Tab-separated table of C-alpha atoms in Angstrom:
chain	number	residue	atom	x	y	z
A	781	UNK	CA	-7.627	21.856	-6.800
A	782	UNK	CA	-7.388	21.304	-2.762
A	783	UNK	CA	-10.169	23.221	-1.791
A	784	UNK	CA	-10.204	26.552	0.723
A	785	UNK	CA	-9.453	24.552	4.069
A	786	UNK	CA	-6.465	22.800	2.343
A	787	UNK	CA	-3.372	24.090	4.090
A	788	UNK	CA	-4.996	23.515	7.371
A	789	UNK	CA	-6.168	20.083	6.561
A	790	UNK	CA	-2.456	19.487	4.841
A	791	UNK	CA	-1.168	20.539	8.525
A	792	UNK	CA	-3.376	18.281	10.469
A	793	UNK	CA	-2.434	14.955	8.076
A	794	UNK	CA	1.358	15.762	8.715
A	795	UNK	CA	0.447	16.765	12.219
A	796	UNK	CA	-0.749	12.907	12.136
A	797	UNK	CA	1.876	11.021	10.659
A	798	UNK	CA	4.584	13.330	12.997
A	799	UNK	CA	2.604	11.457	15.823
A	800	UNK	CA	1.992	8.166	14.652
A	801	UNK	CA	6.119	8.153	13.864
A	802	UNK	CA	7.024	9.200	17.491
A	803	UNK	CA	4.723	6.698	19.196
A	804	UNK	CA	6.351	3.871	17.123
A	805	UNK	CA	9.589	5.461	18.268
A	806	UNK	CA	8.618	5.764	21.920
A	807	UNK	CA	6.446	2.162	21.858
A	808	UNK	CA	3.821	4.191	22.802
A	809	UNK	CA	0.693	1.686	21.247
A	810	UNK	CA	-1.941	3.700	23.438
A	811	UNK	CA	-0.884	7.084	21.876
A	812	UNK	CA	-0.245	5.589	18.271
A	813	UNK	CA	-3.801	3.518	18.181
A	814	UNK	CA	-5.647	6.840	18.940
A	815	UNK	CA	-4.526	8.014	15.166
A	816	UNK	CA	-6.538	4.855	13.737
A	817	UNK	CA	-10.360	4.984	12.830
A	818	UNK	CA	-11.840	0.903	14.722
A	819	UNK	CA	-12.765	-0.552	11.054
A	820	UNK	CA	-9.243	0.206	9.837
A	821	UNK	CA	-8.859	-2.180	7.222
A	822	UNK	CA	-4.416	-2.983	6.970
A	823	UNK	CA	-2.093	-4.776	4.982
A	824	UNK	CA	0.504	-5.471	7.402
A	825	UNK	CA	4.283	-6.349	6.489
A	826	UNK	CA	3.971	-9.492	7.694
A	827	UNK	CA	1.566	-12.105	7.362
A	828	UNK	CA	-1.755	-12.618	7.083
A	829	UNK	CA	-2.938	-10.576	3.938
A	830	UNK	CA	-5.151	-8.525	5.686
A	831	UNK	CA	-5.948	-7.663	9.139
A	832	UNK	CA	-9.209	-6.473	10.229
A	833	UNK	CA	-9.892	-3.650	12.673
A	834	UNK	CA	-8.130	-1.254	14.855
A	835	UNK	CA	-7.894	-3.637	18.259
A	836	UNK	CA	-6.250	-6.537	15.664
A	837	UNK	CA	-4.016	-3.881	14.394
A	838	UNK	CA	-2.970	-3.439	17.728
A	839	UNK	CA	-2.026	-6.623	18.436
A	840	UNK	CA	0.653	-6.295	15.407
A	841	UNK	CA	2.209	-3.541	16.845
A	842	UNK	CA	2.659	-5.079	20.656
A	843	UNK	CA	4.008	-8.151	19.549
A	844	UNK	CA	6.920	-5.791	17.229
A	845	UNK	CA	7.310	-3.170	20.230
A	846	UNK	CA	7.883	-6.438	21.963
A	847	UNK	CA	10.667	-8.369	20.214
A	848	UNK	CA	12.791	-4.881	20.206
A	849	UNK	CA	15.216	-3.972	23.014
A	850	UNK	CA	14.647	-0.162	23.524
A	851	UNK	CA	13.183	3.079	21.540
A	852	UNK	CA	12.942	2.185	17.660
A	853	UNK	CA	14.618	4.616	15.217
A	854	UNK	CA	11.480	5.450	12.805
A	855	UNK	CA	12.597	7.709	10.017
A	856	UNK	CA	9.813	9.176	7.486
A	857	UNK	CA	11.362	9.911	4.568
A	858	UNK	CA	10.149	11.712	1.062
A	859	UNK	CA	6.671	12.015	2.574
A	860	UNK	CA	4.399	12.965	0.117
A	861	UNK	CA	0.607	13.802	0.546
A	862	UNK	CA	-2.506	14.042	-1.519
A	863	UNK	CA	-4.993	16.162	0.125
A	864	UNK	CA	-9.046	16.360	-0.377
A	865	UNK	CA	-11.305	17.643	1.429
A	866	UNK	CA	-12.521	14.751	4.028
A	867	UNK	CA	-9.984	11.992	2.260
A	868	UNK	CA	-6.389	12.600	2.308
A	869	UNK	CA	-3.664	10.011	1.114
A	870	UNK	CA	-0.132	9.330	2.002
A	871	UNK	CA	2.863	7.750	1.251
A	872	UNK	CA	6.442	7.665	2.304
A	873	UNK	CA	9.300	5.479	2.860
A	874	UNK	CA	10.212	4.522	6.153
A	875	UNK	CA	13.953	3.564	7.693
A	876	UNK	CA	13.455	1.294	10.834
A	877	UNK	CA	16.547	0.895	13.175
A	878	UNK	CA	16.423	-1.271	16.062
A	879	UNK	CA	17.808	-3.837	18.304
A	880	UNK	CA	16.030	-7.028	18.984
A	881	UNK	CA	15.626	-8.374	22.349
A	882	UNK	CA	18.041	-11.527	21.165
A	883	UNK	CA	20.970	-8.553	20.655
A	884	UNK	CA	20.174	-8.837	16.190
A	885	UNK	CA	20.676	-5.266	14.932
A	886	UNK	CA	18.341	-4.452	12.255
A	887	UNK	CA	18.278	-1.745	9.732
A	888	UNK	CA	15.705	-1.533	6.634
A	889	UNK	CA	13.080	0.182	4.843
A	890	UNK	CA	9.757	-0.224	4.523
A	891	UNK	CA	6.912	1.860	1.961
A	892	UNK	CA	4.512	2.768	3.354
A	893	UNK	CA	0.453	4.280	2.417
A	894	UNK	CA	-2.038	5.289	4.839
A	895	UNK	CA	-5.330	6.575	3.494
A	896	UNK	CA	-7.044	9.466	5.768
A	897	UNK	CA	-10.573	10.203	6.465
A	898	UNK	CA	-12.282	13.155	8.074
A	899	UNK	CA	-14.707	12.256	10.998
A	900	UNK	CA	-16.289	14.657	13.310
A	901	UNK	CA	-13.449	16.890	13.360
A	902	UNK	CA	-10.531	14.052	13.484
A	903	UNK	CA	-8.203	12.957	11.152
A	904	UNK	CA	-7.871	9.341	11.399
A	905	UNK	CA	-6.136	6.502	9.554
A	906	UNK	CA	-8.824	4.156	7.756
A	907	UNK	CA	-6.435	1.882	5.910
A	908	UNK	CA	-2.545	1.255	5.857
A	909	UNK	CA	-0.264	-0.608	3.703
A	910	UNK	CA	3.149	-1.539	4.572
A	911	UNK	CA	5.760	-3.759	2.792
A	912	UNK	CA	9.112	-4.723	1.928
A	913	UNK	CA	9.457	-5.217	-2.289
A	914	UNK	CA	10.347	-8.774	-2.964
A	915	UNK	CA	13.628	-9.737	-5.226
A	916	UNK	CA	13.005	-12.798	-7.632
A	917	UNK	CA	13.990	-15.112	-4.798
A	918	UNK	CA	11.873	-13.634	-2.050
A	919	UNK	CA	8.864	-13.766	-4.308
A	920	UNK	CA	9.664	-17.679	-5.127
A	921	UNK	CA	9.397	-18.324	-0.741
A	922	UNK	CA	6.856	-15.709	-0.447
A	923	UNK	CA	4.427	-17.850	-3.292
A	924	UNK	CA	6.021	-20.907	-1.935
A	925	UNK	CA	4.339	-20.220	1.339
A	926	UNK	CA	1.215	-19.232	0.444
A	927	UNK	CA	-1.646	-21.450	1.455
B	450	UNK	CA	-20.227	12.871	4.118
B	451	UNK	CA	-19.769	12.165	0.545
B	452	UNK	CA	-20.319	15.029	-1.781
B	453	UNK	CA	-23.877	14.872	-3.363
B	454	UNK	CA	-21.354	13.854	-6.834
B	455	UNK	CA	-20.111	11.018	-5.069
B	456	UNK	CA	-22.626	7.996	-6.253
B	457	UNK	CA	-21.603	9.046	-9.815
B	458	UNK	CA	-17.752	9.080	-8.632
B	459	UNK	CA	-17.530	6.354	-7.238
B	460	UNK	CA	-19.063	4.344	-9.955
B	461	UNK	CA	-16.573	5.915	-12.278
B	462	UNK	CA	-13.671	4.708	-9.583
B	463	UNK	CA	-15.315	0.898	-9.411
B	464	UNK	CA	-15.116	1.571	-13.829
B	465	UNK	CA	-11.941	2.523	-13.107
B	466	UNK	CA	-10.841	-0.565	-11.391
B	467	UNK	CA	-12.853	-2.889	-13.526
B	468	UNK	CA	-11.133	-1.785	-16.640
B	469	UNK	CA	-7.718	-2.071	-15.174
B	470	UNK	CA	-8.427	-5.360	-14.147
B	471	UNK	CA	-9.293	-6.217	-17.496
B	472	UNK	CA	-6.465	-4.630	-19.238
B	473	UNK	CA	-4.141	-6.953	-16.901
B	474	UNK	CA	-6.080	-10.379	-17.724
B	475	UNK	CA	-5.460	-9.263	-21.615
B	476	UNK	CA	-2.139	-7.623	-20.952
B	477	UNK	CA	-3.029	-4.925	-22.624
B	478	UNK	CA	-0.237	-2.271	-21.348
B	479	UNK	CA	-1.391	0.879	-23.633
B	480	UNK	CA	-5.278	0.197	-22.090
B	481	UNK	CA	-3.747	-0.212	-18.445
B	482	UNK	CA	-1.606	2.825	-18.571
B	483	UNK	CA	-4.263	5.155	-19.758
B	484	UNK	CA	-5.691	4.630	-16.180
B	485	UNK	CA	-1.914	6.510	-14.485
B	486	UNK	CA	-0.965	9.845	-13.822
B	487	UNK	CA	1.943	10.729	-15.715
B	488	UNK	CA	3.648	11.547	-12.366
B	489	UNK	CA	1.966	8.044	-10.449
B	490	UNK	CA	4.779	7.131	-7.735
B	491	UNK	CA	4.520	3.297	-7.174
B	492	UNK	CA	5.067	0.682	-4.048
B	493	UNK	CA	5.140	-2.081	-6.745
B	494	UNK	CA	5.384	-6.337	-5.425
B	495	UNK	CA	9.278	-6.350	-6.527
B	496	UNK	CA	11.915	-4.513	-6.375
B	497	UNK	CA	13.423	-1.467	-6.037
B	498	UNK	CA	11.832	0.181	-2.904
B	499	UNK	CA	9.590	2.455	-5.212
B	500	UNK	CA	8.942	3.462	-9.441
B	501	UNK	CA	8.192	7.104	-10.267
B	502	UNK	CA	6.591	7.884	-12.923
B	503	UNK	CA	4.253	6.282	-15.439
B	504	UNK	CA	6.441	5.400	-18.008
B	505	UNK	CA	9.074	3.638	-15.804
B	506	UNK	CA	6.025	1.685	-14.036
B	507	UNK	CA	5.208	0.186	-17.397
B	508	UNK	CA	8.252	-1.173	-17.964
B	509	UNK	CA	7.185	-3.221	-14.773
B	510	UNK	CA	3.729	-4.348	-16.139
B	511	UNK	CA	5.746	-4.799	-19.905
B	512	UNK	CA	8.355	-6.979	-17.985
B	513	UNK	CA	5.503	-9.373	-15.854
B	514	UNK	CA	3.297	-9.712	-19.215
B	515	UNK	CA	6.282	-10.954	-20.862
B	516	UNK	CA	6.763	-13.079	-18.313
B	517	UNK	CA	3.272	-15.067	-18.482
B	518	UNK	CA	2.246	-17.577	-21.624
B	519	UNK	CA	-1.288	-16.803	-22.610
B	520	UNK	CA	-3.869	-14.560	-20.574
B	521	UNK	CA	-3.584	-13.767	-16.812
B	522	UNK	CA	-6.317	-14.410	-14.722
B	523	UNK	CA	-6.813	-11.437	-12.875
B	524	UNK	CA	-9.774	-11.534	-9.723
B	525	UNK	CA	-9.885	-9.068	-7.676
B	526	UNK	CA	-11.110	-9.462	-4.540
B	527	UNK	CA	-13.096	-7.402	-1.593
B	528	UNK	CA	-12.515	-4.115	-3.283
B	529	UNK	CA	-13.055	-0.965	-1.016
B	530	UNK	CA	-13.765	2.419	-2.301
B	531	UNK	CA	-13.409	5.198	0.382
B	532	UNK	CA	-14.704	8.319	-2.121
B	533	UNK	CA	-13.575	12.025	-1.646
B	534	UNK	CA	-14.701	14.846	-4.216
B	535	UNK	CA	-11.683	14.971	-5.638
B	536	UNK	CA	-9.509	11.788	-3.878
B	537	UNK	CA	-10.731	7.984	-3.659
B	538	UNK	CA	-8.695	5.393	-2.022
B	539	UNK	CA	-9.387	1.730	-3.377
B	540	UNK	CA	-7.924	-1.566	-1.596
B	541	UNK	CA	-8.604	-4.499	-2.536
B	542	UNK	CA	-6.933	-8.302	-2.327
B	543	UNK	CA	-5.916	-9.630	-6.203
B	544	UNK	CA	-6.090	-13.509	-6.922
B	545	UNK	CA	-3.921	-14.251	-9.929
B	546	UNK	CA	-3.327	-17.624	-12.006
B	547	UNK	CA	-0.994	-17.419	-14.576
B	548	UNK	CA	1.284	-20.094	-16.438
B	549	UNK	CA	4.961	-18.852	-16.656
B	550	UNK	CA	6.801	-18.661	-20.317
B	551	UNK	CA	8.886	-21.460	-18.215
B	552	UNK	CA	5.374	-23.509	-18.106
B	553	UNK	CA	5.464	-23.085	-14.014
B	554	UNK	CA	2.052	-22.321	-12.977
B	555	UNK	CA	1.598	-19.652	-10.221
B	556	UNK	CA	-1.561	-19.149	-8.233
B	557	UNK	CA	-1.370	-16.578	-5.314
B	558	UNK	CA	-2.845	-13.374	-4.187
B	559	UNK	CA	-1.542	-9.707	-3.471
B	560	UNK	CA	-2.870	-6.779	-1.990
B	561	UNK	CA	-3.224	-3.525	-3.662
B	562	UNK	CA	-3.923	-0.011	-2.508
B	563	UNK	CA	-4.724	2.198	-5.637
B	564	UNK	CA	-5.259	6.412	-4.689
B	565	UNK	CA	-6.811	8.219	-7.615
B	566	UNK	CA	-7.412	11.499	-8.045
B	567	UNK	CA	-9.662	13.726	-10.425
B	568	UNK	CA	-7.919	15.898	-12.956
B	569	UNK	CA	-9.987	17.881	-15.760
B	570	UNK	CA	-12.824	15.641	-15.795
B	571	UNK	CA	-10.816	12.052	-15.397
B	572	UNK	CA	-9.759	9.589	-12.308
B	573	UNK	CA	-6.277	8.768	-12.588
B	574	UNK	CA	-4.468	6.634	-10.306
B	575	UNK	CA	-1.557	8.711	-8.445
B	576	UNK	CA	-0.381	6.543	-5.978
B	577	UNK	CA	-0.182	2.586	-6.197
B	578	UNK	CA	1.299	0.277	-3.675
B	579	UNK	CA	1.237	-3.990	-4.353
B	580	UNK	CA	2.420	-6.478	-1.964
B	581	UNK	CA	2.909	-10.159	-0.728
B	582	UNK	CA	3.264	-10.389	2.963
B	583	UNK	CA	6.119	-12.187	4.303
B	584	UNK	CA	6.604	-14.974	7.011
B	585	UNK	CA	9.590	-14.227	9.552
B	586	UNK	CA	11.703	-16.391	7.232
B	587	UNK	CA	11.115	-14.819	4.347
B	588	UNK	CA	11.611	-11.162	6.265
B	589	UNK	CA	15.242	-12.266	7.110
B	590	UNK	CA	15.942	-13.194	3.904
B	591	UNK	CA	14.322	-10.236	2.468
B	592	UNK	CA	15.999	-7.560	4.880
B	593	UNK	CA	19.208	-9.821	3.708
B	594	UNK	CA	18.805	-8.493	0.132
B	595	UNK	CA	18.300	-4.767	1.533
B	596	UNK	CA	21.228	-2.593	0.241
């Protein structure tokens, strides 16, 4: 059972992804890197498998913010979180709308997880997994171009 | 800080992982699934966008182990256990080598986020996400196949 500080702590994790989703909205990477922990350990949608560290992480995010022409449309949908008492863990699905800076209109989903952790007093992301499933002839490319 | 339980728990989460591990290389499904909540919602490597529950996610592991001549070899890789009292978040990157009923050998790696939680005396996994990371040209052709 969550344990007598639950509901507060369930607050302050939705309280965090509310704010992570608006500063990916607004392009706001100071305000949206505040919400990771610096060893953040995340498996990004795109390659490489794993990316190491909050100012790395960073770097992911500016080069997205900058290929898209205006605000992106970041929708959290059927968030559902998993609450302990200094570990929390979420997951959701995400729609992304956007338009690139060439004019391309995108629309798609991502899934994704971030794990929570409780230090001194702050909520802050410690890892995050985002992806796109693969169909049969995704995952044939996706091996294909694996080193 | 980690409860003063949480050496114990978090070699029962690394047992955890182990044994899943080795219920993959020898495809054993009833072994694997003993290790999911009944109610596990899962980010799995293909599609659709997500599984819920445990019984539909073993249709998954049923369909991939029917998929593969022989055993699958199974390594996983840099495993991370952040430990709660009643939550643990595991990520970790899989290696695995397996030769197709086709004969095609496959050799690649995916990463894996695993959230278990403790429920009358047992870790269960709740929360699962697996993933390949794609190149831009695989994202087009992947957002492509996006209903």
């Amino acid at each position: 059972m969550p344990s007598a500080t639950a509901p507060d702590a369930d607050a302050r994790i939705r309280g965090l992804m509310d704010s992570s989703a608006k500063a990916i909205r607004e392009k706001d990477l100071d305000a949206l890197m505040r919400h990771y922990a610096p060893d953040v350990v995340t498996f990004d949608l795109m390659v490489p498998l794993q990316v190491k560290g909050a100012a790395a992480y960073r770097k992911n995010f500016e080069s997205w913010f900058g290929s898209v022409k205006g605000p992106i449309d970041y929708e959290v949908l059927e968030l559902t979180i998993s609450q302990g008492d200094e570990l929390a863990l979420c997951h959701y699905l995400a729609r992304v709308r956007s338009t690139r800076t060439t004019g391309e209109k995108n629309d798609y989903r991502v899934r994704v997880t971030s794990g929570c952790r409780e230090s001194e007093g702050r909520w802050k992301i410690v890892h995050e997994h985002v992806s796109i499933p693969l169909t049969m002839e995704n995952m044939r490319a996706a091996l294909a171009a694996q080193p």
